[in-house]
Structure formats: structure tokens, C-alpha cells
Amino acid sequence: MRFFVKTLILSLVLCASTAWAEPLRVVASFSIMGDMVKNVGGEDVVVTTLVGPDGDAHVYEPTPTDAKAVSNAQLLVVNGLHFEGWMDRLVQSAGYRGEIVVVSQGVTPRQMKEEHEDAAHGEQHHDPHHHGTIDPHAWQDLANGVIYVDNLIAALVKVDPDHAEAYRRRGAAYRAQLQDTDRWVRAQIATVPAAQRRVITSHDAFGYFSAAYGVEFLAPVGWNTENEPSAKDVARLIRQIKQEKTRALFVENMSDPRLIKRIAREAGGVVGGTLYSDALAPAGQTGDSYIGMFRHNVPALTAAMAQN
Ligand code: ZN
């Protein structure tokens, strides 16, 4: 009986401490990671996102405020695949020794397309966007998004086991939403004849999307968020657009739209709108969540591709 009472009191104390616990302090490297953490973590976490909406994580320079957020964090969430090239130094300067979850762990990495072309042409490009040959944009395939969420659930459960059940419950619901969205994307793309599934974008961020959903994305060699393409590259792309009669051109929310607009003019294409690739839209706009990004991009793509 005494044992029972002791156990009861202990349980009450544990329950009370859990109920009144501060939310887990999570730092996410960029907006898409931040949104995933909010979906799985819910009220049990407070999320600080380093590279916010419309921000370009490829060329980001961390601030002292970021270092402070990282040093106070209890979990750090990164994409990995060499996307956040600035993260190692930030972790060091912040003196962070806590848990780091690389949510892309377990995805099948793709090679950057341009690297093959560069090798074929025997050119030596110094191109920091590539960070080697791995394509970091794995979140553009929702099946990878599911892997991200599984990694995230496991990390949250490990760091904050008191809320394990809530993380698993929210994670499972979010996972199901991603799978629904994946089916919806496939159905939308299927409405466009296969020969017309071709678009031009301003940096090569859609390799995983392309492989998963059967849409061909073109971008000139060496064209990314850090390097302007050469006049020769631009001329080659304009020739290709005219030859293939590709009319669907897109700008991306985190890069300069001027060049793609010029190419559209010269090649006789149309700018079909903005695609969200590496960053979400500001809160309240379409594309302000990971799922919202697909809900925005896919109808824009199908409408533009129908004109090819
Ligand atoms: Zn990118």
C-alpha cells in the first residue's frame, strides 16, 4: 500500500512536471524545415527558423542572433546533403553540443545534372551551389518529405521523450497529408500530355521533382543562385527553347527574376509565374508551407505546360 501511494505521488509529480514543462527549443535551418518541425512538434516545441521566407539558404550568412538561437537550442534540424554550407561554422561559433538531426538521412541522393554536362565538356566550374556533385533539393519529392518527417519524429522523441506520443501522433497525421499531396501531384501532372511536360527555371532545384513526377526542367549550365550564366549559356538556352517550342518559363521566389524575363522575351516564351523551390512564401500567402508549396507550384506548372 505504501508502495502504491509512493508510486501514485511520483506519477502525479511527473504528470505535473510534464504539463508545465517549457516547450522544446528547436532551431531549423530554413523555412521548409521550420514548417515541418511546427507540424510534428505542435505546441510542444518553439521553433526558430534561421533562413526565413523567400530567403536563399545557398548564400546565407548567419548573424549573431542566429548563433545565440543555436546556442540556446535543444535540437537543431538541418536538411544536409551539403545544402547548409554555413552550418558547421555556425554550430562551432555557437558552441552547440546538442542533438543535430539531418532529416535527409536515408533518401537516395541525386547528382546535380550540370556536373555531368560540365564533365562531358571538360570544363572546370568552380560552383559553390553544387557543393560537390550531390543535389541537396531532396524535399521536392514528397516521398522524401515522408523520410524527413520520420527522421524528425525520431529526433523529437529522443530529445523530448515525455512528449513521444504527441510527436508520433502529429507526425503520423502529417505524414498522411504528405502522401495525399503526393497522389494529388501525380494526378495533376497526368493531365498534361507527356511530350509537353517541360519547363525552364532559374536554378536547377527540381531534379528530385523531375525524377519523381516526370517533368523535365531545363536551366543553363552553371546557372544557380550564386553565379550568373555566361552569354554563351544564355544563347544556347534560347536556341533550345525555340527548337523545342518550350513556352513555360518560371522564376523562383528566392532568385532574381530579370534574366528569366529577358530569356522569355527573346525566346518567345511566357513567364508562367513563380515557383517555390528553396524557400516558402511569407505567412498568409499561398506557398507559405511545405504542402502549400506544392499546392502553388503544381497548378502553375500544369497551366504553363499546357501551352507548350
Ligand atoms: Zn537551391
PDB file of N, CA and C in Angstrom, residues 196-201 215-218 241 244-251 260 264 268-273 275 300-308:
ATOM      1  N   GLN A 196       4.594  17.339 -73.454  1.00  0.00           N
ATOM      2  CA  GLN A 196       4.543  18.765 -73.108  1.00  0.00           C
ATOM      3  C   GLN A 196       5.092  19.067 -71.714  1.00  0.00           C
ATOM      4  N   ARG A 197       5.543  18.038 -71.003  1.00  0.00           N
ATOM      5  CA  ARG A 197       5.969  18.238 -69.605  1.00  0.00           C
ATOM      6  C   ARG A 197       7.403  18.743 -69.528  1.00  0.00           C
ATOM      7  N   ARG A 198       7.550  20.037 -69.824  1.00  0.00           N
ATOM      8  CA  ARG A 198       8.861  20.642 -69.956  1.00  0.00           C
ATOM      9  C   ARG A 198       8.796  22.092 -69.493  1.00  0.00           C
ATOM     10  N   VAL A 199       9.681  22.501 -68.599  1.00  0.00           N
ATOM     11  CA  VAL A 199       9.705  23.900 -68.151  1.00  0.00           C
ATOM     12  C   VAL A 199      11.149  24.389 -67.971  1.00  0.00           C
ATOM     13  N   ILE A 200      11.298  25.719 -67.961  1.00  0.00           N
ATOM     14  CA  ILE A 200      12.589  26.362 -67.729  1.00  0.00           C
ATOM     15  C   ILE A 200      12.527  27.064 -66.368  1.00  0.00           C
ATOM     16  N   THR A 201      13.527  26.865 -65.554  1.00  0.00           N
ATOM     17  CA  THR A 201      13.582  27.599 -64.276  1.00  0.00           C
ATOM     18  C   THR A 201      14.948  28.247 -64.096  1.00  0.00           C
ATOM     19  N   VAL A 215       8.491  15.495 -64.953  1.00  0.00           N
ATOM     20  CA  VAL A 215       8.515  16.791 -65.635  1.00  0.00           C
ATOM     21  C   VAL A 215       9.971  17.141 -65.916  1.00  0.00           C
ATOM     22  N   GLU A 216      10.265  17.559 -67.159  1.00  0.00           N
ATOM     23  CA  GLU A 216      11.644  17.910 -67.484  1.00  0.00           C
ATOM     24  C   GLU A 216      11.893  19.386 -67.174  1.00  0.00           C
ATOM     25  N   PHE A 217      12.937  19.659 -66.397  1.00  0.00           N
ATOM     26  CA  PHE A 217      13.312  21.044 -66.060  1.00  0.00           C
ATOM     27  C   PHE A 217      14.628  21.382 -66.742  1.00  0.00           C
ATOM     28  N   LEU A 218      14.656  22.540 -67.390  1.00  0.00           N
ATOM     29  CA  LEU A 218      15.883  22.987 -68.047  1.00  0.00           C
ATOM     30  C   LEU A 218      16.390  24.252 -67.352  1.00  0.00           C
ATOM     31  N   ILE A 241      15.119  26.547 -76.341  1.00  0.00           N
ATOM     32  CA  ILE A 241      13.705  26.858 -76.082  1.00  0.00           C
ATOM     33  C   ILE A 241      12.948  26.988 -77.400  1.00  0.00           C
ATOM     34  N   GLU A 244      12.680  23.459 -79.177  1.00  0.00           N
ATOM     35  CA  GLU A 244      11.750  22.531 -78.530  1.00  0.00           C
ATOM     36  C   GLU A 244      10.378  23.148 -78.318  1.00  0.00           C
ATOM     37  N   LYS A 245      10.256  24.428 -78.687  1.00  0.00           N
ATOM     38  CA  LYS A 245       8.988  25.151 -78.519  1.00  0.00           C
ATOM     39  C   LYS A 245       8.486  25.094 -77.078  1.00  0.00           C
ATOM     40  N   THR A 246       9.427  25.232 -76.140  1.00  0.00           N
ATOM     41  CA  THR A 246       9.029  25.287 -74.736  1.00  0.00           C
ATOM     42  C   THR A 246       8.575  26.700 -74.427  1.00  0.00           C
ATOM     43  N   ARG A 247       7.352  26.835 -73.971  1.00  0.00           N
ATOM     44  CA  ARG A 247       6.839  28.177 -73.682  1.00  0.00           C
ATOM     45  C   ARG A 247       6.756  28.447 -72.174  1.00  0.00           C
ATOM     46  N   ALA A 248       6.881  27.385 -71.379  1.00  0.00           N
ATOM     47  CA  ALA A 248       6.694  27.539 -69.936  1.00  0.00           C
ATOM     48  C   ALA A 248       8.001  27.921 -69.241  1.00  0.00           C
ATOM     49  N   LEU A 249       8.115  29.176 -68.829  1.00  0.00           N
ATOM     50  CA  LEU A 249       9.287  29.641 -68.092  1.00  0.00           C
ATOM     51  C   LEU A 249       8.857  30.119 -66.709  1.00  0.00           C
ATOM     52  N   PHE A 250       9.692  29.846 -65.726  1.00  0.00           N
ATOM     53  CA  PHE A 250       9.343  30.230 -64.357  1.00  0.00           C
ATOM     54  C   PHE A 250      10.482  30.956 -63.662  1.00  0.00           C
ATOM     55  N   VAL A 251      10.117  31.901 -62.806  1.00  0.00           N
ATOM     56  CA  VAL A 251      11.082  32.496 -61.896  1.00  0.00           C
ATOM     57  C   VAL A 251      10.909  31.818 -60.542  1.00  0.00           C
ATOM     58  N   ILE A 260      15.390  35.607 -66.379  1.00  0.00           N
ATOM     59  CA  ILE A 260      14.402  34.690 -66.957  1.00  0.00           C
ATOM     60  C   ILE A 260      13.373  35.484 -67.774  1.00  0.00           C
ATOM     61  N   ALA A 264      12.630  34.910 -71.673  1.00  0.00           N
ATOM     62  CA  ALA A 264      11.257  34.701 -72.147  1.00  0.00           C
ATOM     63  C   ALA A 264      10.965  35.624 -73.326  1.00  0.00           C
ATOM     64  N   GLY A 268      10.544  34.025 -77.031  1.00  0.00           N
ATOM     65  CA  GLY A 268       9.130  33.979 -77.354  1.00  0.00           C
ATOM     66  C   GLY A 268       8.308  33.099 -76.420  1.00  0.00           C
ATOM     67  N   GLY A 269       8.790  32.927 -75.201  1.00  0.00           N
ATOM     68  CA  GLY A 269       8.032  32.154 -74.215  1.00  0.00           C
ATOM     69  C   GLY A 269       7.244  33.081 -73.304  1.00  0.00           C
ATOM     70  N   VAL A 270       6.573  32.495 -72.326  1.00  0.00           N
ATOM     71  CA  VAL A 270       5.848  33.303 -71.345  1.00  0.00           C
ATOM     72  C   VAL A 270       6.341  32.956 -69.950  1.00  0.00           C
ATOM     73  N   VAL A 271       6.405  33.953 -69.072  1.00  0.00           N
ATOM     74  CA  VAL A 271       6.748  33.653 -67.683  1.00  0.00           C
ATOM     75  C   VAL A 271       5.479  33.158 -67.003  1.00  0.00           C
ATOM     76  N   GLY A 272       5.478  31.870 -66.663  1.00  0.00           N
ATOM     77  CA  GLY A 272       4.284  31.220 -66.138  1.00  0.00           C
ATOM     78  C   GLY A 272       4.066  31.480 -64.659  1.00  0.00           C
ATOM     79  N   GLY A 273       4.893  32.318 -64.057  1.00  0.00           N
ATOM     80  CA  GLY A 273       4.721  32.644 -62.645  1.00  0.00           C
ATOM     81  C   GLY A 273       5.949  32.304 -61.833  1.00  0.00           C
ATOM     82  N   LEU A 275       7.850  29.875 -58.962  1.00  0.00           N
ATOM     83  CA  LEU A 275       7.892  28.574 -58.293  1.00  0.00           C
ATOM     84  C   LEU A 275       8.605  28.719 -56.951  1.00  0.00           C
ATOM     85  N   ALA A 300       0.464  25.916 -61.272  1.00  0.00           N
ATOM     86  CA  ALA A 300       1.192  26.878 -62.115  1.00  0.00           C
ATOM     87  C   ALA A 300       1.939  26.123 -63.211  1.00  0.00           C
ATOM     88  N   LEU A 301       2.559  25.001 -62.858  1.00  0.00           N
ATOM     89  CA  LEU A 301       3.296  24.200 -63.835  1.00  0.00           C
ATOM     90  C   LEU A 301       2.368  23.607 -64.890  1.00  0.00           C
ATOM     91  N   THR A 302       1.268  23.004 -64.451  1.00  0.00           N
ATOM     92  CA  THR A 302       0.380  22.328 -65.411  1.00  0.00           C
ATOM     93  C   THR A 302      -0.251  23.346 -66.374  1.00  0.00           C
ATOM     94  N   ALA A 303      -0.638  24.530 -65.848  1.00  0.00           N
ATOM     95  CA  ALA A 303      -1.226  25.555 -66.715  1.00  0.00           C
ATOM     96  C   ALA A 303      -0.222  26.020 -67.763  1.00  0.00           C
ATOM     97  N   ALA A 304       1.034  26.210 -67.346  1.00  0.00           N
ATOM     98  CA  ALA A 304       2.050  26.690 -68.291  1.00  0.00           C
ATOM     99  C   ALA A 304       2.442  25.596 -69.280  1.00  0.00           C
ATOM    100  N   MET A 305       2.560  24.368 -68.810  1.00  0.00           N
ATOM    101  CA  MET A 305       2.985  23.276 -69.694  1.00  0.00           C
ATOM    102  C   MET A 305       1.924  22.981 -70.747  1.00  0.00           C
ATOM    103  N   ALA A 306       0.661  23.241 -70.429  1.00  0.00           N
ATOM    104  CA  ALA A 306      -0.420  23.031 -71.391  1.00  0.00           C
ATOM    105  C   ALA A 306      -0.229  23.914 -72.633  1.00  0.00           C
ATOM    106  N   GLN A 307       0.588  24.994 -72.506  1.00  0.00           N
ATOM    107  CA  GLN A 307       0.827  25.884 -73.645  1.00  0.00           C
ATOM    108  C   GLN A 307       2.044  25.478 -74.468  1.00  0.00           C
ATOM    109  N   ASN A 308       2.781  24.461 -74.033  1.00  0.00           N
ATOM    110  CA  ASN A 308       3.974  24.037 -74.774  1.00  0.00           C
ATOM    111  C   ASN A 308       3.589  23.422 -76.133  1.00  0.00           C
TER     112      ASN A 308
END
